[in-house]
XYZ file of C-alpha atoms in Angstrom:
639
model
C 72.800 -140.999 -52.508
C 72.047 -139.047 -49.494
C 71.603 -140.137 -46.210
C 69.685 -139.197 -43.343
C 70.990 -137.563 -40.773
C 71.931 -139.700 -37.375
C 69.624 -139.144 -34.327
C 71.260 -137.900 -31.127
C 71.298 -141.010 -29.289
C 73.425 -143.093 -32.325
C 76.943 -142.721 -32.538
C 78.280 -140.089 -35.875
C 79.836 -142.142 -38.574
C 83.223 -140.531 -38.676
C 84.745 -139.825 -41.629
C 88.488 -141.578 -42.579
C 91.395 -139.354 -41.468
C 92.716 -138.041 -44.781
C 96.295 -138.463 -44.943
C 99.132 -135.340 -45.118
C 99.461 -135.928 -49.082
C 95.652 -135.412 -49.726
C 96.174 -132.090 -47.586
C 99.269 -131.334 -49.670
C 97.370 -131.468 -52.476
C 94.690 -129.606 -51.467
C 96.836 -126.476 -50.784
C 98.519 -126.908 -53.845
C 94.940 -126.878 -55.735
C 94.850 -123.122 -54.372
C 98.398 -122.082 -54.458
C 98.261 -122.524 -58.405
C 95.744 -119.808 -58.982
C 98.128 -116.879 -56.964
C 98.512 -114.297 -59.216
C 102.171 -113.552 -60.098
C 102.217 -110.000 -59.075
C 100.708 -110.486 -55.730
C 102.725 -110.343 -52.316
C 103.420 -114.605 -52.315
C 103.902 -114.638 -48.788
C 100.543 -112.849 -47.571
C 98.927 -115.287 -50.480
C 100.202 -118.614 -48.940
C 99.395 -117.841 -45.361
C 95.868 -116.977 -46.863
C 95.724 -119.999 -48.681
C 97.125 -122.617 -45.856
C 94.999 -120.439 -43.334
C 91.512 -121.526 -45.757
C 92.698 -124.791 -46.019
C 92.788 -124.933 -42.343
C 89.495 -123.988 -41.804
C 87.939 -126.406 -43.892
C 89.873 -128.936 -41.738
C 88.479 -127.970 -38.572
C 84.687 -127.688 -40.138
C 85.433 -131.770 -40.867
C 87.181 -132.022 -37.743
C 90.964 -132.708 -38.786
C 91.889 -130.366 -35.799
C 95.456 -131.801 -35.780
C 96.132 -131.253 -39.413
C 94.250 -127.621 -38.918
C 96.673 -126.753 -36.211
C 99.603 -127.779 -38.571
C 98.584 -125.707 -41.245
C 97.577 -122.630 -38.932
C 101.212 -122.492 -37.475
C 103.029 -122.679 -40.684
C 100.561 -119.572 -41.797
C 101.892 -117.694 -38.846
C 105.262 -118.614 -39.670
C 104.979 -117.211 -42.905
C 103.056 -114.134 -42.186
C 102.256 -113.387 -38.026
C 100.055 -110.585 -39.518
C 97.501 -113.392 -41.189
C 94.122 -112.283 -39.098
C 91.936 -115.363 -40.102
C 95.191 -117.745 -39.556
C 95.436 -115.969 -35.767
C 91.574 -116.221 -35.056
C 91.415 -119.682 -36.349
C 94.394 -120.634 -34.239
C 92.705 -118.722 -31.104
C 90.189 -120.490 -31.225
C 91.381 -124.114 -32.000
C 93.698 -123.060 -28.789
C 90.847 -122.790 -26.383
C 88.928 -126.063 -28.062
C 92.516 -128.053 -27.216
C 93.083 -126.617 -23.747
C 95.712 -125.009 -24.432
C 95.968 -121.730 -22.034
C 93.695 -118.560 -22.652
C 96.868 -116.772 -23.070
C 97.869 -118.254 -25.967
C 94.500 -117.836 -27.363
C 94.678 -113.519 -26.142
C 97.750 -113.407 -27.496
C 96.837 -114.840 -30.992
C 93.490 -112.343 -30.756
C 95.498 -109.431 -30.009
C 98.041 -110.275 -33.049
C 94.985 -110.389 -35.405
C 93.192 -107.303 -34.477
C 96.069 -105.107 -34.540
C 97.105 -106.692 -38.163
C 92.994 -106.370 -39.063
C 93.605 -108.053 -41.942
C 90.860 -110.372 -42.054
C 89.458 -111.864 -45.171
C 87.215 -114.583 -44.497
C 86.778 -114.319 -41.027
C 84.854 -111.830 -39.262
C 86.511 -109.147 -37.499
C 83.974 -109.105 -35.061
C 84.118 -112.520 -34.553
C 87.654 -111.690 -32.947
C 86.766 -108.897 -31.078
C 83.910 -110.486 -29.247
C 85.661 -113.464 -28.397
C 88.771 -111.970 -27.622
C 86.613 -109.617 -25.211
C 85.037 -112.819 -23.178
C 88.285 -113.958 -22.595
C 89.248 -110.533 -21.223
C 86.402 -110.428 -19.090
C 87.550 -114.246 -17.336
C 90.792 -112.700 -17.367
C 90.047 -110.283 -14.508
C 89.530 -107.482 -17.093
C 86.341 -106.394 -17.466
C 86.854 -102.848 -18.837
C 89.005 -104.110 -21.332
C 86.076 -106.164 -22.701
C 83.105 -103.885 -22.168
C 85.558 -101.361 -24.191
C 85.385 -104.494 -27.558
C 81.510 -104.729 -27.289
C 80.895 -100.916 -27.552
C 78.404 -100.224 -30.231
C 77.902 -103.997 -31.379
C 75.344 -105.843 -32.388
C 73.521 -107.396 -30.108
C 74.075 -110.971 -30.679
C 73.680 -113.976 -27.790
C 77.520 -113.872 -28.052
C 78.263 -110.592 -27.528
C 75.684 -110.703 -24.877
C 77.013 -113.601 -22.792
C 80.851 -111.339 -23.149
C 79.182 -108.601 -21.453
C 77.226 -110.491 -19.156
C 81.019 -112.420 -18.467
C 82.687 -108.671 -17.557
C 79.471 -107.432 -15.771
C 79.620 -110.129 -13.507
C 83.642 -109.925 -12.748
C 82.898 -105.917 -12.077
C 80.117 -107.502 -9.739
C 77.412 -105.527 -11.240
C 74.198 -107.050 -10.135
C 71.724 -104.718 -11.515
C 73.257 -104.745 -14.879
C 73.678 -108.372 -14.629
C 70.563 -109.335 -14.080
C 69.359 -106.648 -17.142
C 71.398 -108.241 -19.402
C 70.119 -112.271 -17.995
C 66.594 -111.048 -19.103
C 67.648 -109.698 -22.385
C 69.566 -113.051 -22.961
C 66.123 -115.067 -22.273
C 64.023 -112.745 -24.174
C 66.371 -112.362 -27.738
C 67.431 -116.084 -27.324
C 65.622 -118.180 -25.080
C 67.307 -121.097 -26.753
C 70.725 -119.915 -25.029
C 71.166 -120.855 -21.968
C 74.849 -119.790 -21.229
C 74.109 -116.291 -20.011
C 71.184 -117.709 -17.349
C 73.438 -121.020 -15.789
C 76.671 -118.617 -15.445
C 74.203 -116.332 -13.403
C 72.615 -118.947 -11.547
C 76.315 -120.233 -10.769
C 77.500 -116.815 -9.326
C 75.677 -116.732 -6.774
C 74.301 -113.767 -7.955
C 70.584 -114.365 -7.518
C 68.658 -113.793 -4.373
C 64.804 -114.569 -4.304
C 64.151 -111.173 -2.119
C 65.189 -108.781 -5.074
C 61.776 -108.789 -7.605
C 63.954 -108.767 -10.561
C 65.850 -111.636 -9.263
C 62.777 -113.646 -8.845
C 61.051 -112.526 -12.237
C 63.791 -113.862 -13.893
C 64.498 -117.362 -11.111
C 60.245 -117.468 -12.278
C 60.661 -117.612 -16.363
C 63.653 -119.921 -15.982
C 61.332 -122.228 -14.016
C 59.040 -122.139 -16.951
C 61.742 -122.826 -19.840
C 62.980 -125.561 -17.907
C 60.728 -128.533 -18.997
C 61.851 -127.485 -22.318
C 65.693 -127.593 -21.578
C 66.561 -129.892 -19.234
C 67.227 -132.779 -21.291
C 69.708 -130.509 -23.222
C 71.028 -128.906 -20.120
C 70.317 -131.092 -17.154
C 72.436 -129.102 -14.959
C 69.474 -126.086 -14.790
C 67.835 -128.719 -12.424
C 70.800 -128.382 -9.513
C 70.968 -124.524 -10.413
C 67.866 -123.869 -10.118
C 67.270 -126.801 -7.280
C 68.176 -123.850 -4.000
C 65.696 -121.378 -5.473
C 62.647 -123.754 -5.973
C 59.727 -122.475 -4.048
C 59.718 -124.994 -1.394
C 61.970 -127.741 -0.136
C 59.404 -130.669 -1.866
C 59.868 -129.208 -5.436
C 63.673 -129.216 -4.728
C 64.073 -132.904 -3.906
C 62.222 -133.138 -7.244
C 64.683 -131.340 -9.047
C 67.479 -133.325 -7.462
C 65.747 -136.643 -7.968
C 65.392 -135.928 -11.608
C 69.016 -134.551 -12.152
C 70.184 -138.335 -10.171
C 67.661 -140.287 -12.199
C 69.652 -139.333 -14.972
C 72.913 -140.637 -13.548
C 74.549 -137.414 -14.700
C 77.923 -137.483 -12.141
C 78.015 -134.124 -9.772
C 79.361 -133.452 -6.577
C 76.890 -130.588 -6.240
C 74.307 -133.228 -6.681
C 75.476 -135.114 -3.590
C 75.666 -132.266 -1.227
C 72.219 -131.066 -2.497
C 70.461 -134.580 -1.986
C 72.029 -134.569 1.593
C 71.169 -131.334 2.194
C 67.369 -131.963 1.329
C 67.444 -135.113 3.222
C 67.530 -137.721 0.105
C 70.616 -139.279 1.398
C 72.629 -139.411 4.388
C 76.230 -138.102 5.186
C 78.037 -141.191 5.061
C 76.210 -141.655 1.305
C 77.339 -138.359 0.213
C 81.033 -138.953 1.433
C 81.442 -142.043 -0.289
C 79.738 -139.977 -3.677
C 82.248 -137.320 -3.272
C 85.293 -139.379 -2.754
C 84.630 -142.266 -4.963
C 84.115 -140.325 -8.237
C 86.961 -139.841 -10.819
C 87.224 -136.685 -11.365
C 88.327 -133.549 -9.149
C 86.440 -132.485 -6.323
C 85.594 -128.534 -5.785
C 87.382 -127.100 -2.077
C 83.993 -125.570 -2.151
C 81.973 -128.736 -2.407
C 84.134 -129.993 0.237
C 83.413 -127.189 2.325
C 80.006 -127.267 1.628
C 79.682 -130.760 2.555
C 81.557 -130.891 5.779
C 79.327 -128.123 6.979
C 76.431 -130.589 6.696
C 78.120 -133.074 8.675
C 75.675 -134.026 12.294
C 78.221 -135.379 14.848
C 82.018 -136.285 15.195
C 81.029 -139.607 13.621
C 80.694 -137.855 10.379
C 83.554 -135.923 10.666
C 85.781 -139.171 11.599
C 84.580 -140.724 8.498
C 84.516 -137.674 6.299
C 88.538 -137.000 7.624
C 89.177 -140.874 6.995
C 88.090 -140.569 3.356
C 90.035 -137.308 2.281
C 93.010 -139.037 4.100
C 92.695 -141.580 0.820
C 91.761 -138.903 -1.751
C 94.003 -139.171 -4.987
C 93.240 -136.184 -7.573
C 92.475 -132.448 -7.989
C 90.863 -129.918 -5.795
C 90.003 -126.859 -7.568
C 89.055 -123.565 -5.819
C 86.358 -121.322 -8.172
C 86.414 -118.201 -5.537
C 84.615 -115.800 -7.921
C 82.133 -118.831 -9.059
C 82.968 -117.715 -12.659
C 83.517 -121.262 -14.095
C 87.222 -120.935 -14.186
C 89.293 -122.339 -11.313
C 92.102 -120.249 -9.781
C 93.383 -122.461 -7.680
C 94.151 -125.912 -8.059
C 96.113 -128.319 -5.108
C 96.580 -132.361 -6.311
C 96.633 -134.694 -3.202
C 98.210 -138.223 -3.354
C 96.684 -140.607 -0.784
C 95.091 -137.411 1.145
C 98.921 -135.703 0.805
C 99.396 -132.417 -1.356
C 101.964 -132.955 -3.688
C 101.450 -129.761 -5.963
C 99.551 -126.411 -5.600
C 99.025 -123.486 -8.666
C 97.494 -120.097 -8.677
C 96.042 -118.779 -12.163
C 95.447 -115.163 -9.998
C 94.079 -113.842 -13.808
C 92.732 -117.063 -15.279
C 94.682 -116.593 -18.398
C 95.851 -120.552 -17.994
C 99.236 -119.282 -17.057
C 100.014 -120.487 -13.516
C 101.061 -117.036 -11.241
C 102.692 -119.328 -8.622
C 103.187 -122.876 -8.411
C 103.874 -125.695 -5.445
C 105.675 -128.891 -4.891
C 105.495 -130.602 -1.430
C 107.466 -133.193 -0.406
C 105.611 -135.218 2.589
C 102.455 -133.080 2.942
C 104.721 -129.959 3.357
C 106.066 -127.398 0.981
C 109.021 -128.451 -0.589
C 109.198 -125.450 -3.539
C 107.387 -122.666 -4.179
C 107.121 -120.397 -7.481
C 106.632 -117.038 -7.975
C 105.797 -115.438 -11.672
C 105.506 -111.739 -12.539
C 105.875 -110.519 -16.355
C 109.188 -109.410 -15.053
C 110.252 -111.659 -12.860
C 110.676 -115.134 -11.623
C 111.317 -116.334 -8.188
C 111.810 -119.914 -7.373
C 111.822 -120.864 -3.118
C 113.574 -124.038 -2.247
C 112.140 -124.717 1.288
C 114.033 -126.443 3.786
C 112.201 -126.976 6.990
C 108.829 -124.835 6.183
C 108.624 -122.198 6.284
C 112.571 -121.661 6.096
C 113.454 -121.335 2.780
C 116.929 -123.228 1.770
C 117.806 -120.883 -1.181
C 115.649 -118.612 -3.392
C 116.509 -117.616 -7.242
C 115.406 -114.645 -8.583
C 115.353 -114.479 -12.236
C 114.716 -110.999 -14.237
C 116.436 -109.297 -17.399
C 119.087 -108.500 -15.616
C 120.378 -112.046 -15.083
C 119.819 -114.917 -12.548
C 120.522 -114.657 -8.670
C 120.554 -117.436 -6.349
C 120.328 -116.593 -2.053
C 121.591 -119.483 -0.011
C 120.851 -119.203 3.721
C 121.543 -121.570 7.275
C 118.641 -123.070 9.006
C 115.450 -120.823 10.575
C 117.456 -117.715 8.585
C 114.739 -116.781 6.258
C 111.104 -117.327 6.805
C 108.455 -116.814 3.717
C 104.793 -118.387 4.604
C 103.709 -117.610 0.969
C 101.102 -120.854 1.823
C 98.489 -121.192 4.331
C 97.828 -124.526 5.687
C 95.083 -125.160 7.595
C 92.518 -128.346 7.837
C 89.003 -128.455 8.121
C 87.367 -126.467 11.239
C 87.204 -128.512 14.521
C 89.343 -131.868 13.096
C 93.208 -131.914 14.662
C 94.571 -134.304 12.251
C 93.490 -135.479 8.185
C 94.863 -133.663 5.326
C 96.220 -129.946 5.071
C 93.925 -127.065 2.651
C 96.530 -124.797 1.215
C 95.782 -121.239 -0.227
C 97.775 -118.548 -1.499
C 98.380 -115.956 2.028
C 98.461 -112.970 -0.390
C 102.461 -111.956 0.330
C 104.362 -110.215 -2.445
C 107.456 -111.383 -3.834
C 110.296 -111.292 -1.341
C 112.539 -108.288 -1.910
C 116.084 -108.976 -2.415
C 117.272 -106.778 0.130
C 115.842 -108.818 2.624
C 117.142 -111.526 1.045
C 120.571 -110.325 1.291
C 120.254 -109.454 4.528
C 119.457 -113.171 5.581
C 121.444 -114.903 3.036
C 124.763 -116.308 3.656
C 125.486 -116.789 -0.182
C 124.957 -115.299 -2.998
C 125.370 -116.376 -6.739
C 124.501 -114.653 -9.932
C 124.954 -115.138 -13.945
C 124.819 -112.190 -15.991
C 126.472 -111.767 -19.551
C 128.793 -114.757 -18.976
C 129.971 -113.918 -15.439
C 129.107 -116.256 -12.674
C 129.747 -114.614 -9.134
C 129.671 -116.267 -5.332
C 129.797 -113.960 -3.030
C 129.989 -114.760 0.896
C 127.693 -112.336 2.957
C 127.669 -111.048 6.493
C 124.367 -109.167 7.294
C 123.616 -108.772 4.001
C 127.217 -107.453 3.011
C 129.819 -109.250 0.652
C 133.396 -110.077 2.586
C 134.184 -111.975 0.228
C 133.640 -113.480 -3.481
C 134.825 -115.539 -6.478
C 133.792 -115.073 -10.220
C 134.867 -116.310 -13.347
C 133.643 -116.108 -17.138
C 132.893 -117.628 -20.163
C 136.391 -117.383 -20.848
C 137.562 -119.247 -18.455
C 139.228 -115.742 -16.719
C 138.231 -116.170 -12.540
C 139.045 -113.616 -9.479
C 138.629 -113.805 -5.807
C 138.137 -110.328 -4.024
C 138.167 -109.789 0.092
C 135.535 -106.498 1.466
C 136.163 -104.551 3.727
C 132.982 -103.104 4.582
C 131.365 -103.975 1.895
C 133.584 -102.305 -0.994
C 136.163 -104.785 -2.972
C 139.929 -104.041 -1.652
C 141.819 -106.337 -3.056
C 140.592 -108.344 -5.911
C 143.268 -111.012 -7.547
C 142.745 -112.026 -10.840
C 143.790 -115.471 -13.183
C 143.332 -114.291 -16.462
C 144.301 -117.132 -18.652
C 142.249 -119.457 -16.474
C 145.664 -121.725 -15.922
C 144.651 -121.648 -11.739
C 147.993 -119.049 -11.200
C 147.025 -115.616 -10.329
C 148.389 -113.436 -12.909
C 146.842 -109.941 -11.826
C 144.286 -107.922 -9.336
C 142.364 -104.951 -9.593
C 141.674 -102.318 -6.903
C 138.773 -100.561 -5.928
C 137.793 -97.573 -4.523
C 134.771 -95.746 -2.966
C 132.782 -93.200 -5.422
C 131.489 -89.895 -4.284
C 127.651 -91.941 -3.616
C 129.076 -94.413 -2.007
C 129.245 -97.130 -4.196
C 132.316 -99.120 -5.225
C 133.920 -98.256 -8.000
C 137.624 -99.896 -9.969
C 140.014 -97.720 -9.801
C 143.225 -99.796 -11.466
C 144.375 -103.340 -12.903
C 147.741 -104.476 -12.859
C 148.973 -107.301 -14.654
C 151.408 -109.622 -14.826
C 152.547 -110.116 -18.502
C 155.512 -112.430 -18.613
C 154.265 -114.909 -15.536
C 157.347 -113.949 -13.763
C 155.143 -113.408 -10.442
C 155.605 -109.318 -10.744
C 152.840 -107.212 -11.456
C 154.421 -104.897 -14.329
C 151.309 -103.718 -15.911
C 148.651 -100.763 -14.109
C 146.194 -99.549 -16.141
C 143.726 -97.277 -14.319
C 139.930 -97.705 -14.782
C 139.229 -94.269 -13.722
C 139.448 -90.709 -15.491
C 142.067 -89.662 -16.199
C 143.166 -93.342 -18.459
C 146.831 -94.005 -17.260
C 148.649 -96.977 -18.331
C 152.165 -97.809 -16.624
C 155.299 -100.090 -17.164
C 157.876 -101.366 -14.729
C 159.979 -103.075 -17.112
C 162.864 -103.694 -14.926
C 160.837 -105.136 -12.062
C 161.583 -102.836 -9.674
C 158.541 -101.788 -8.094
C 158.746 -98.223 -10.092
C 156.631 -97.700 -13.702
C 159.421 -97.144 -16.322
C 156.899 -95.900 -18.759
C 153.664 -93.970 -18.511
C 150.673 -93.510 -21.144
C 147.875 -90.967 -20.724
C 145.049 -90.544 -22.441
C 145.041 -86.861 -23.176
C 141.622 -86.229 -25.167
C 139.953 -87.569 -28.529
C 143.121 -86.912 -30.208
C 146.023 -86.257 -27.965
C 148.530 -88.970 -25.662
C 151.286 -88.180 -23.572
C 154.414 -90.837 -22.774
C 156.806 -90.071 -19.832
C 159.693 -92.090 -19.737
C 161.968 -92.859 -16.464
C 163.341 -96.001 -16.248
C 165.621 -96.297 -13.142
C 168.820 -97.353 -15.715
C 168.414 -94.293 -17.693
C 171.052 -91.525 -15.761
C 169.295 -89.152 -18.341
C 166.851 -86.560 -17.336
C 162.907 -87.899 -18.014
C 161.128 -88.502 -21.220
C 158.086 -86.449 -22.109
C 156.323 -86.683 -25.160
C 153.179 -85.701 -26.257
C 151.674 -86.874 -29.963
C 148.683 -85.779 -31.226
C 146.919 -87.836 -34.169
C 150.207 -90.555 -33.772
C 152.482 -87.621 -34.866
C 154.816 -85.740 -31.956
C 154.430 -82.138 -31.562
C 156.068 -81.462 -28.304
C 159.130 -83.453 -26.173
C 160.769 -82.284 -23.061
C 163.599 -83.132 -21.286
C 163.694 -82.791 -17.277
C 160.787 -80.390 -17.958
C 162.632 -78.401 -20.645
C 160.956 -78.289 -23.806
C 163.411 -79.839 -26.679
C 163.202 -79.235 -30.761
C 161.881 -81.998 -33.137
C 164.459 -82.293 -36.105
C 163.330 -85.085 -38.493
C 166.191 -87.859 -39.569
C 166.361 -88.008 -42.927
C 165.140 -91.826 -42.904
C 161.576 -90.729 -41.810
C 161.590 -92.857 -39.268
C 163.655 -91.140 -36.797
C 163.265 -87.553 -34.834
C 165.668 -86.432 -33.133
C 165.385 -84.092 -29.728
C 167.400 -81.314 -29.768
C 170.305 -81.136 -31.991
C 171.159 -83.248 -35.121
C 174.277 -84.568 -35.252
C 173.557 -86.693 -37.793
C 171.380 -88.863 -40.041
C 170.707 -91.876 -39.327
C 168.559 -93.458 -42.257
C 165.585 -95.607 -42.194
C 167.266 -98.612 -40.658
C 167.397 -97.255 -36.807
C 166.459 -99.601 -34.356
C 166.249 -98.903 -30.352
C 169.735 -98.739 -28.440
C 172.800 -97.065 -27.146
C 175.684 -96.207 -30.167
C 178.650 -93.994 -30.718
C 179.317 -92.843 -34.428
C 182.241 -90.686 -35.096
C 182.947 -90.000 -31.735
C 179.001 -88.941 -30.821
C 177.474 -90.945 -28.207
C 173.629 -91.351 -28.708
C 170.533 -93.392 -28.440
C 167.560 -94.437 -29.859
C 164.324 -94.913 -27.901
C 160.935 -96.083 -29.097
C 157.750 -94.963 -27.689
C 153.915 -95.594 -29.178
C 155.318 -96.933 -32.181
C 158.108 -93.885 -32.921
C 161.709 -93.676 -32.705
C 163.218 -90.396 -30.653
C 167.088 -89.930 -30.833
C 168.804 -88.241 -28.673
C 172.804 -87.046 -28.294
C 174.400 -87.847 -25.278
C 176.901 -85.860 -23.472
């Protein structure tokens, strides 16, 4: 049995919420005809991205958006499972970017099946156009039919360009292809776009005039659009009369009917003020311009000092609020700026006792975040980029940043503070390190302090994820003397020192190392070209052994430890096998012991088999030793 369908004034039956087994089954009903050869992945996304949009044409938009994101899970490049989700994103509130984002994804994929293609494309152009990039849309509606949608997009990025003429062209072509469409005429009306001394402006202000008995029960707010262009101030209050004999809510209502006379000031504060819902800066504005004597303004002051809830600033009249400041009992308490309406805040507030408290700056780059102590002194500021996380600290009055204006109503000395964005950039750090008297970063597991002086380090302490920690002392701004704890048990155990490169910046030139915790640096391995590494194994201030690096395949040891009477070691390997050994600079012959692990420098007096360990011996009358360097043992007779 079929029923009729329910007038506009009864409620729509609703239809039971079907429960997450019916939509299992459902899916399931499609998944069983994939065919076996066919990509399964691409097939399933396909088949949960259908089953998705049947939800949303019932209006199941939370089971929709459940399927939709486990399509993109399985396949990103699903275009009807990204348009879908685009557009379920914008019908939730979720932010435009999200929606762009999805858009983008789909079109480059352009795998669409039952969606449209240009479905996307004109949709994802009027968000480009309210996303302060009109080129960027007019370059999607190239060549396209010309639907009431893709007219309304162009009208969208004509208007952000601030085209008038074309505007206006494409307002008439709107009314003429689709009179029934009244998006493209109410944006215009809203821009402020019109002006009754232009002929094509009041052509068009005339045929809207005529539609309007026929649409203003649909779309009652043509009567306060149109209201400022009627043709004289009697068929105005008409228009405003009819709009409030509706009871439809509207702050623009209020300031009208004062305007024309219908009510009086104190009538139209208590209308803006009272209402649940935010109030337009511009409304305000608007309204405190009408105000006739300090009376007004007293009571107009005394009301906004109560005023709990949003006021959004629409600068470019496009429908879409940049700016948004929430008041508590006439106080700000937050501030954002959506600079390219894409839902994303660009910089966001917090104020603590009508005055900033924290400010927040966004880039695709970079984040900064301004602690505030007395505004507009800023306490500490992090900066946050791919490069890792930096936090400035600074004293009282050091650092000023007046990212804010404050300023209350003209003529009125005390009530509650407007805020704006002033327009500054984001604050460089090198005049933050010229202010700051601490700085902290994190980057790949290192945290560093440092302790500034006009913007240069004297003096710093880091540590790892390791638990490893150093403190360095500057002297004019290089590191000279850095100690290090390496096993993190709070004892220093080592310090590296710096030097000065050729451009001036600081560069490590050596570590040394205590190995044994015996409180004497024995190790010293340099950082710089050429790679030395040096032991003092008898602790007495002079390396015993040297190692150097001498090129892909080639070392060099030098031995001269202050107990050997001996002339010093040289040896240089290449590939781990030696090819060269001097003596006090003269060059001495290899002769391999017959144990192959032995070779001896210089004559042979003997073998002495594979079990040779390091040491001083005598054997039939022959003193000699045994000395091990990288891993070999070198014999040698003594006299």
């Amino acid at each position: 049995m079929r029923t009729s369908k329910p007038c506009s004034g009864s409620s729509p039956n609703r239809r039971p919420r079907a429960s997450k087994t019916r939509w299992l089954c459902a899916v399931l009903a499609v998944l069983v005809n994939i065919p076996a050869a066919a990509d399964r992945v691409e097939l399933l996304a396909q088949a949960l991205a259908d089953t998705a949009a049947s939800a949303l044409s019932l209006g199941y938009d939370t089971e929709a958006r459940e399927l939709l994101d486990e399509a993109l899970a399985l396949d990103p490049g699903c275009s009807d499972a990204a348009y879908l989700r685009a557009t379920l994103t914008l019908s939730l509130g979720e932010p435009r970017a999200q929606a762009m984002e999805l858009l983008a994804s789909g079109l480059t994929a352009s795998r669409f099946s039952r969606q449209r293609r240009t479905d996307a494309e004109v949709l994802y152009a009027s968000l480009l156009a309210r996303s302060r990039q009109p080129d960027g849309a007019l370059s999607f509606l190239r060549d396209k039919p010309r639907t009431a949608d893709v007219i309304y997009a162009e009208l969208l990025a004509r208007l952000a360009k601030g085209q008038g003429d074309q505007a206006r062209q494409l307002v008439a072509e709107a009314l003429r292809r689709s009179p029934d469409d009244l998006r493209p005429l109410t944006v215009w009306l809203e821009s402020g776009m019109p002006r009754l001394d232009i002929p094509a402006d009041s052509a068009i202000l005339d045929l809207a005039f005529k539609l309007l008995p026929a649409f203003k029960d649909a779309e009652p707010n043509l009567l306060l659009a149109l209201a400022p262009f009627a043709p004289d101030d009697d068929e105005a209050r008409l228009l405003i009369r009819e709009f409030r004999a509706l009871r439809n809510e509207s702050h623009r209502s209020s300031i009208l009917a004062c305007r024309y006379g219908l009510i009086d000031a104190t009538k139209m504060i208590a209308e803006l003020f009272s209402a649940q819902r935010p109030v337009a800066r511009s409304d305000l504005e608007d309204a405190y311009r009408l105000l006739p004597d300090d009376d007004a303004r007293a009571e107009f002051t005394a009301a906004f000092s109560t005023f709990t809830g949003d006021l959004p600033q629409d600068s470019d009249r496009d429908g879409l609020a940049e700016e948004n400041a929430r008041y508590r009992n006439g106080q700000l308490v937050a501030w954002m700026l959506d600079a390219n309406q894409d839902g994303i805040p660009d910089r966001h507030a917090t104020f603590k006792d009508g005055a900033p408290a924290s400010l927040g700056l966004i880039t695709p780059t970079t984040s900064v975040v301004i602690t505030f102590g007395t505004w507009p002194y800023a306490g500490n500021v992090s900066v946050d980029d791919q490069s890792g996380v930096r936090v400035y600290s600074f004293g009282p009055a050091a650092f000023s940043y007046r990212a804010l204006e404050l300023e209350r109503f003209p003529g009125l000395k005390d009530g509650p503070w407007l805020v704006s964005d002033a327009g500054l950039g984001l604050p460089t750090e090198t005049a933050l390190a010229a202010q700051a008297w601490k700085a902290e970063s994190l980057n790949d597991g290192v945290s560093l302090t440092a302790f500034l002086v006009d913007g240069i380090p004297s003096s710093a302490w880091w540590t790892n994820d390791f638990g490893s920690s150093g403190y360095t002392d500057y002297v004019r701004g290089i590191p000279a003397d850095e100690r290090l704890d390496i096993d993190g048990d709070g004892i220093f155990d080592g310090r590296r020192v710096w030097t000065r490169a050729a451009d001036g910046s600081a560069r490590p030139a050596y570590v040394e190392l205590d190995l044994d915790g015996d409180g004497v640096l024995e190790y010293r391995e340099s950082l710089l070209e050429p790679i030395i590494k040096s032991w003092d194994a008898d602790a007495d201030g002079s390396p015993d052994l040297y190692h150097e690096r001498l090129d892909s395949t080639r070392e060099r040891y030098r031995f001269t430890p202050s107990w050997r009477k001996r002339a010093p070691l040289e040896v240089i390997l290449e590939r781990g096998r030696p090819v060269r050994v001097m003596l006090g600079g003269v060059e001495r012959s290899l002769v391999p012991d017959s144990g192959g692990t032995v070779v001896w420098m210089g004559t042979k007096p003997f073998d002495l088999g594979p079990d040779a360990v390091s040491g001083t011996y005598v054997r039939n009358g022959v003193r000699y030793s045994v000395i091990e360097l990288g891993g070999m043992l070198y014999a040698e007779k003594l006299e």
